């Protein structure tokens, strides 16, 4: 595996072979053959996951691994060249997919080790027919430019190098003449193209390609008529265009197949062609994927290895695909196609980085800069192993250590992509790449929400009137498509992304006005007694601790132990971005009062309400602040606070004989999980299992229907 990538050995390993060499038939970075795993038909591999997980980096590494060794092309479907036609080209003669096929063929044509250029006469003829549909009234220079680019797909690069260019000139002249004459333009252009193939390329392969369109539906064995029909279907749009585009995709694959036909080509070309599609959720990605899968289902075979990357999990678009985690395909895929076209696809979810990977990345980025011992583990805990998050935090550390080392300060610190470019806060740079830019403002506000109803309440308080319940649902759908579905009790499911959005909300305006409005709105929203934990969570985010202490103290003797522990953990997961004084007001100091409270240093000066058990009150107060501190993703775990957490839970276990085992296990599991760098939502339950499966408390927030106005 290349040193720049971590956690992707299942793709690039050589001995034993990972997924890439088993599909391509070549070892990475070498022109050495390897037996293929699926000799009859390779699966269409789709890398899935949210932004920042390294899908683009994997495709870039695949390109570097096989460039120059086997025919290869990489297109980013999100590039501007696929967003719309050039200014001088009519929309009826252009589509993202047709443009992508041209770009792919230009890259695939390049010579590789042991073999020359690949020509694309079938695709060339089809693309000329499509382009000709938009030449009516065009100037001669534009026609010549478009024709020459397309016909250069037939450039062989041999001793007759330049012949395709000269043929392009001849075709352009004939097309211009047809455009200025009285005859039909499209048929004239197609006739000139077919003549150029017949005149300029005498080989049997090129002659065979020139008549390939005889089999186009209703062509009647006439290649020229087939191309005219294809051009008409393309201009017609909708389903007719999809039909024509499918034939263009088939033409590309037929030309590639032809390049491997015969004894000599098979000896020269050791690896399968490799096509890489980034951001395949954008056009032309879906159309290209659908065309390939449908033809393979219909028995039109090819040997091209497709690896696409798309956001989300791909389940909606490819319901019949085999799904695997990347480590599961390290030695074999276990893939076999079924009857549905989508079964030809293999969805592979990229993993997050492990703690060791994070350690190595931080060390490599910081180089000679001394790194605090706890920083890599803290970065891994905060990011959850998100590769982009780890790298940008490491870059922030490299630029600001030793002066700035706390994670919260690193997120607010400016990072410069280059010395001559302006810097910007790291959290902004991360959000630019982790969430849809067009929805950043709405997500910043709704990150504090837990469900549809609370999101609607926040939208009403902080967003324009036009953003109502329907907009909230649309945003939930978008998040799911992005690979960021809601989690239990959280509108934004990914903890790292949620932390970044909440930090942006906190810094959104002077005096943290939006922050206070958001949490006050939600505290007022959750009025039902059964949803007290949500109200207390938001009061705690505002620095108001006494209601949470009182609720946990008063319910301790009677609530189910598992439910009580779960409430404690949820309430104490409240975000904390600014120091508070004893009354919960923001202070300018940097001291974190949670440490002092958790360790009992403020007990003497804290008044105990009348009529309550003073010992239990103080213990619950210390416990709440200990969990609040240790659950904070921006603060490395304090061993002293962990010890105090263990002690307080252990003492509480003596007070609840019925819940003794659960509290005792929590006293061991929670501090250990915190010290190990596991985020609070990954701590073990009090009985050693994940208490999100808790059966005696299934509260997920208000009934979702309440916000469906």
PDB file of C-alpha atoms in Angstrom, residues 278-375:
ATOM      1  CA  UNK A 278     -15.403  10.516  -8.557  1.00  0.00           C
ATOM      2  CA  UNK A 279     -18.593  12.079  -7.159  1.00  0.00           C
ATOM      3  CA  UNK A 280     -20.625   9.544  -9.099  1.00  0.00           C
ATOM      4  CA  UNK A 281     -23.819  10.777  -7.445  1.00  0.00           C
ATOM      5  CA  UNK A 282     -23.615  13.781  -9.810  1.00  0.00           C
ATOM      6  CA  UNK A 283     -24.427  13.667 -13.518  1.00  0.00           C
ATOM      7  CA  UNK A 284     -23.014  11.994 -15.598  1.00  0.00           C
ATOM      8  CA  UNK A 285     -22.351   9.357 -12.924  1.00  0.00           C
ATOM      9  CA  UNK A 286     -25.819   7.798 -12.525  1.00  0.00           C
ATOM     10  CA  UNK A 287     -26.386   7.529 -16.289  1.00  0.00           C
ATOM     11  CA  UNK A 288     -23.018   5.919 -16.924  1.00  0.00           C
ATOM     12  CA  UNK A 289     -23.420   3.456 -14.058  1.00  0.00           C
ATOM     13  CA  UNK A 290     -26.936   2.509 -15.190  1.00  0.00           C
ATOM     14  CA  UNK A 291     -25.862   1.995 -18.814  1.00  0.00           C
ATOM     15  CA  UNK A 292     -22.972  -0.304 -17.919  1.00  0.00           C
ATOM     16  CA  UNK A 293     -25.002  -2.357 -15.448  1.00  0.00           C
ATOM     17  CA  UNK A 294     -27.911  -2.755 -17.840  1.00  0.00           C
ATOM     18  CA  UNK A 295     -25.723  -3.939 -20.732  1.00  0.00           C
ATOM     19  CA  UNK A 296     -23.913  -6.414 -18.502  1.00  0.00           C
ATOM     20  CA  UNK A 297     -27.263  -7.758 -17.337  1.00  0.00           C
ATOM     21  CA  UNK A 298     -28.338  -8.129 -20.979  1.00  0.00           C
ATOM     22  CA  UNK A 299     -25.264 -10.242 -21.703  1.00  0.00           C
ATOM     23  CA  UNK A 300     -23.213  -7.542 -23.468  1.00  0.00           C
ATOM     24  CA  UNK A 301     -19.944  -8.315 -21.751  1.00  0.00           C
ATOM     25  CA  UNK A 302     -16.900  -6.139 -21.222  1.00  0.00           C
ATOM     26  CA  UNK A 303     -13.738  -6.418 -19.183  1.00  0.00           C
ATOM     27  CA  UNK A 304     -13.460  -2.841 -17.959  1.00  0.00           C
ATOM     28  CA  UNK A 305     -12.888  -2.321 -14.240  1.00  0.00           C
ATOM     29  CA  UNK A 306     -15.056   0.521 -12.981  1.00  0.00           C
ATOM     30  CA  UNK A 307     -14.415   2.041  -9.563  1.00  0.00           C
ATOM     31  CA  UNK A 308     -16.771   4.855  -8.633  1.00  0.00           C
ATOM     32  CA  UNK A 309     -16.961   6.960  -5.484  1.00  0.00           C
ATOM     33  CA  UNK A 310     -20.225   8.432  -4.288  1.00  0.00           C
ATOM     34  CA  UNK A 311     -21.586  10.083  -1.166  1.00  0.00           C
ATOM     35  CA  UNK A 312     -24.104   8.191   0.909  1.00  0.00           C
ATOM     36  CA  UNK A 313     -24.543   4.440   1.089  1.00  0.00           C
ATOM     37  CA  UNK A 314     -25.953   3.917  -2.432  1.00  0.00           C
ATOM     38  CA  UNK A 315     -28.800   1.725  -1.180  1.00  0.00           C
ATOM     39  CA  UNK A 316     -31.538   3.734  -2.852  1.00  0.00           C
ATOM     40  CA  UNK A 317     -29.861   3.838  -6.261  1.00  0.00           C
ATOM     41  CA  UNK A 318     -28.456   0.288  -6.221  1.00  0.00           C
ATOM     42  CA  UNK A 319     -30.875  -1.760  -4.100  1.00  0.00           C
ATOM     43  CA  UNK A 320     -29.694  -5.139  -5.359  1.00  0.00           C
ATOM     44  CA  UNK A 321     -25.957  -4.503  -4.960  1.00  0.00           C
ATOM     45  CA  UNK A 322     -23.775  -6.634  -2.737  1.00  0.00           C
ATOM     46  CA  UNK A 323     -22.578  -4.582   0.247  1.00  0.00           C
ATOM     47  CA  UNK A 324     -19.247  -5.028   1.951  1.00  0.00           C
ATOM     48  CA  UNK A 325     -17.015  -3.184   4.366  1.00  0.00           C
ATOM     49  CA  UNK A 326     -13.552  -2.609   2.925  1.00  0.00           C
ATOM     50  CA  UNK A 327     -11.795  -5.116   5.234  1.00  0.00           C
ATOM     51  CA  UNK A 328     -14.247  -7.796   4.048  1.00  0.00           C
ATOM     52  CA  UNK A 329     -12.922  -7.632   0.457  1.00  0.00           C
ATOM     53  CA  UNK A 330      -9.259  -7.843   1.423  1.00  0.00           C
ATOM     54  CA  UNK A 331      -8.893 -11.414   0.132  1.00  0.00           C
ATOM     55  CA  UNK A 332     -12.085 -12.098  -1.831  1.00  0.00           C
ATOM     56  CA  UNK A 333     -15.235 -10.151  -2.626  1.00  0.00           C
ATOM     57  CA  UNK A 334     -17.844 -12.855  -2.211  1.00  0.00           C
ATOM     58  CA  UNK A 335     -19.675 -11.147  -5.068  1.00  0.00           C
ATOM     59  CA  UNK A 336     -21.897 -12.896  -7.595  1.00  0.00           C
ATOM     60  CA  UNK A 337     -24.331 -11.093  -9.920  1.00  0.00           C
ATOM     61  CA  UNK A 338     -28.050 -11.737  -9.765  1.00  0.00           C
ATOM     62  CA  UNK A 339     -30.926 -10.998 -12.120  1.00  0.00           C
ATOM     63  CA  UNK A 340     -31.289  -7.265 -11.364  1.00  0.00           C
ATOM     64  CA  UNK A 341     -28.916  -4.783 -13.035  1.00  0.00           C
ATOM     65  CA  UNK A 342     -27.942  -3.302  -9.671  1.00  0.00           C
ATOM     66  CA  UNK A 343     -26.697  -6.736  -8.550  1.00  0.00           C
ATOM     67  CA  UNK A 344     -23.760  -6.170 -10.917  1.00  0.00           C
ATOM     68  CA  UNK A 345     -22.501  -3.535  -8.471  1.00  0.00           C
ATOM     69  CA  UNK A 346     -20.396  -4.068  -5.363  1.00  0.00           C
ATOM     70  CA  UNK A 347     -20.828  -1.353  -2.736  1.00  0.00           C
ATOM     71  CA  UNK A 348     -17.731  -1.001  -0.555  1.00  0.00           C
ATOM     72  CA  UNK A 349     -17.910   1.246   2.512  1.00  0.00           C
ATOM     73  CA  UNK A 350     -14.601   2.900   3.336  1.00  0.00           C
ATOM     74  CA  UNK A 351     -13.522   2.548   6.966  1.00  0.00           C
ATOM     75  CA  UNK A 352     -12.574   5.309   9.333  1.00  0.00           C
ATOM     76  CA  UNK A 353      -9.009   5.602  10.532  1.00  0.00           C
ATOM     77  CA  UNK A 354      -7.855   3.741  13.607  1.00  0.00           C
ATOM     78  CA  UNK A 355      -5.939   5.360  16.492  1.00  0.00           C
ATOM     79  CA  UNK A 356      -2.606   4.103  15.121  1.00  0.00           C
ATOM     80  CA  UNK A 357      -3.354   5.624  11.711  1.00  0.00           C
ATOM     81  CA  UNK A 358      -4.135   8.952  13.372  1.00  0.00           C
ATOM     82  CA  UNK A 359      -0.890   8.781  15.339  1.00  0.00           C
ATOM     83  CA  UNK A 360       1.139   8.223  12.173  1.00  0.00           C
ATOM     84  CA  UNK A 361      -0.644  10.971  10.217  1.00  0.00           C
ATOM     85  CA  UNK A 362      -0.195  13.563  12.955  1.00  0.00           C
ATOM     86  CA  UNK A 363       3.469  12.605  13.248  1.00  0.00           C
ATOM     87  CA  UNK A 364       4.036  12.813   9.499  1.00  0.00           C
ATOM     88  CA  UNK A 365       2.309  16.188   9.114  1.00  0.00           C
ATOM     89  CA  UNK A 366       3.975  17.768  12.143  1.00  0.00           C
ATOM     90  CA  UNK A 367       7.383  16.306  11.210  1.00  0.00           C
ATOM     91  CA  UNK A 368       9.957  17.835  13.585  1.00  0.00           C
ATOM     92  CA  UNK A 369       7.416  19.799  15.629  1.00  0.00           C
ATOM     93  CA  UNK A 370       7.057  18.227  19.092  1.00  0.00           C
ATOM     94  CA  UNK A 371       3.512  16.917  19.484  1.00  0.00           C
ATOM     95  CA  UNK A 372       1.823  16.637  22.912  1.00  0.00           C
ATOM     96  CA  UNK A 373       1.524  12.977  23.784  1.00  0.00           C
ATOM     97  CA  UNK A 374      -2.258  13.068  24.120  1.00  0.00           C
ATOM     98  CA  UNK A 375      -2.992  15.077  20.973  1.00  0.00           C
TER      99      UNK A 375
END
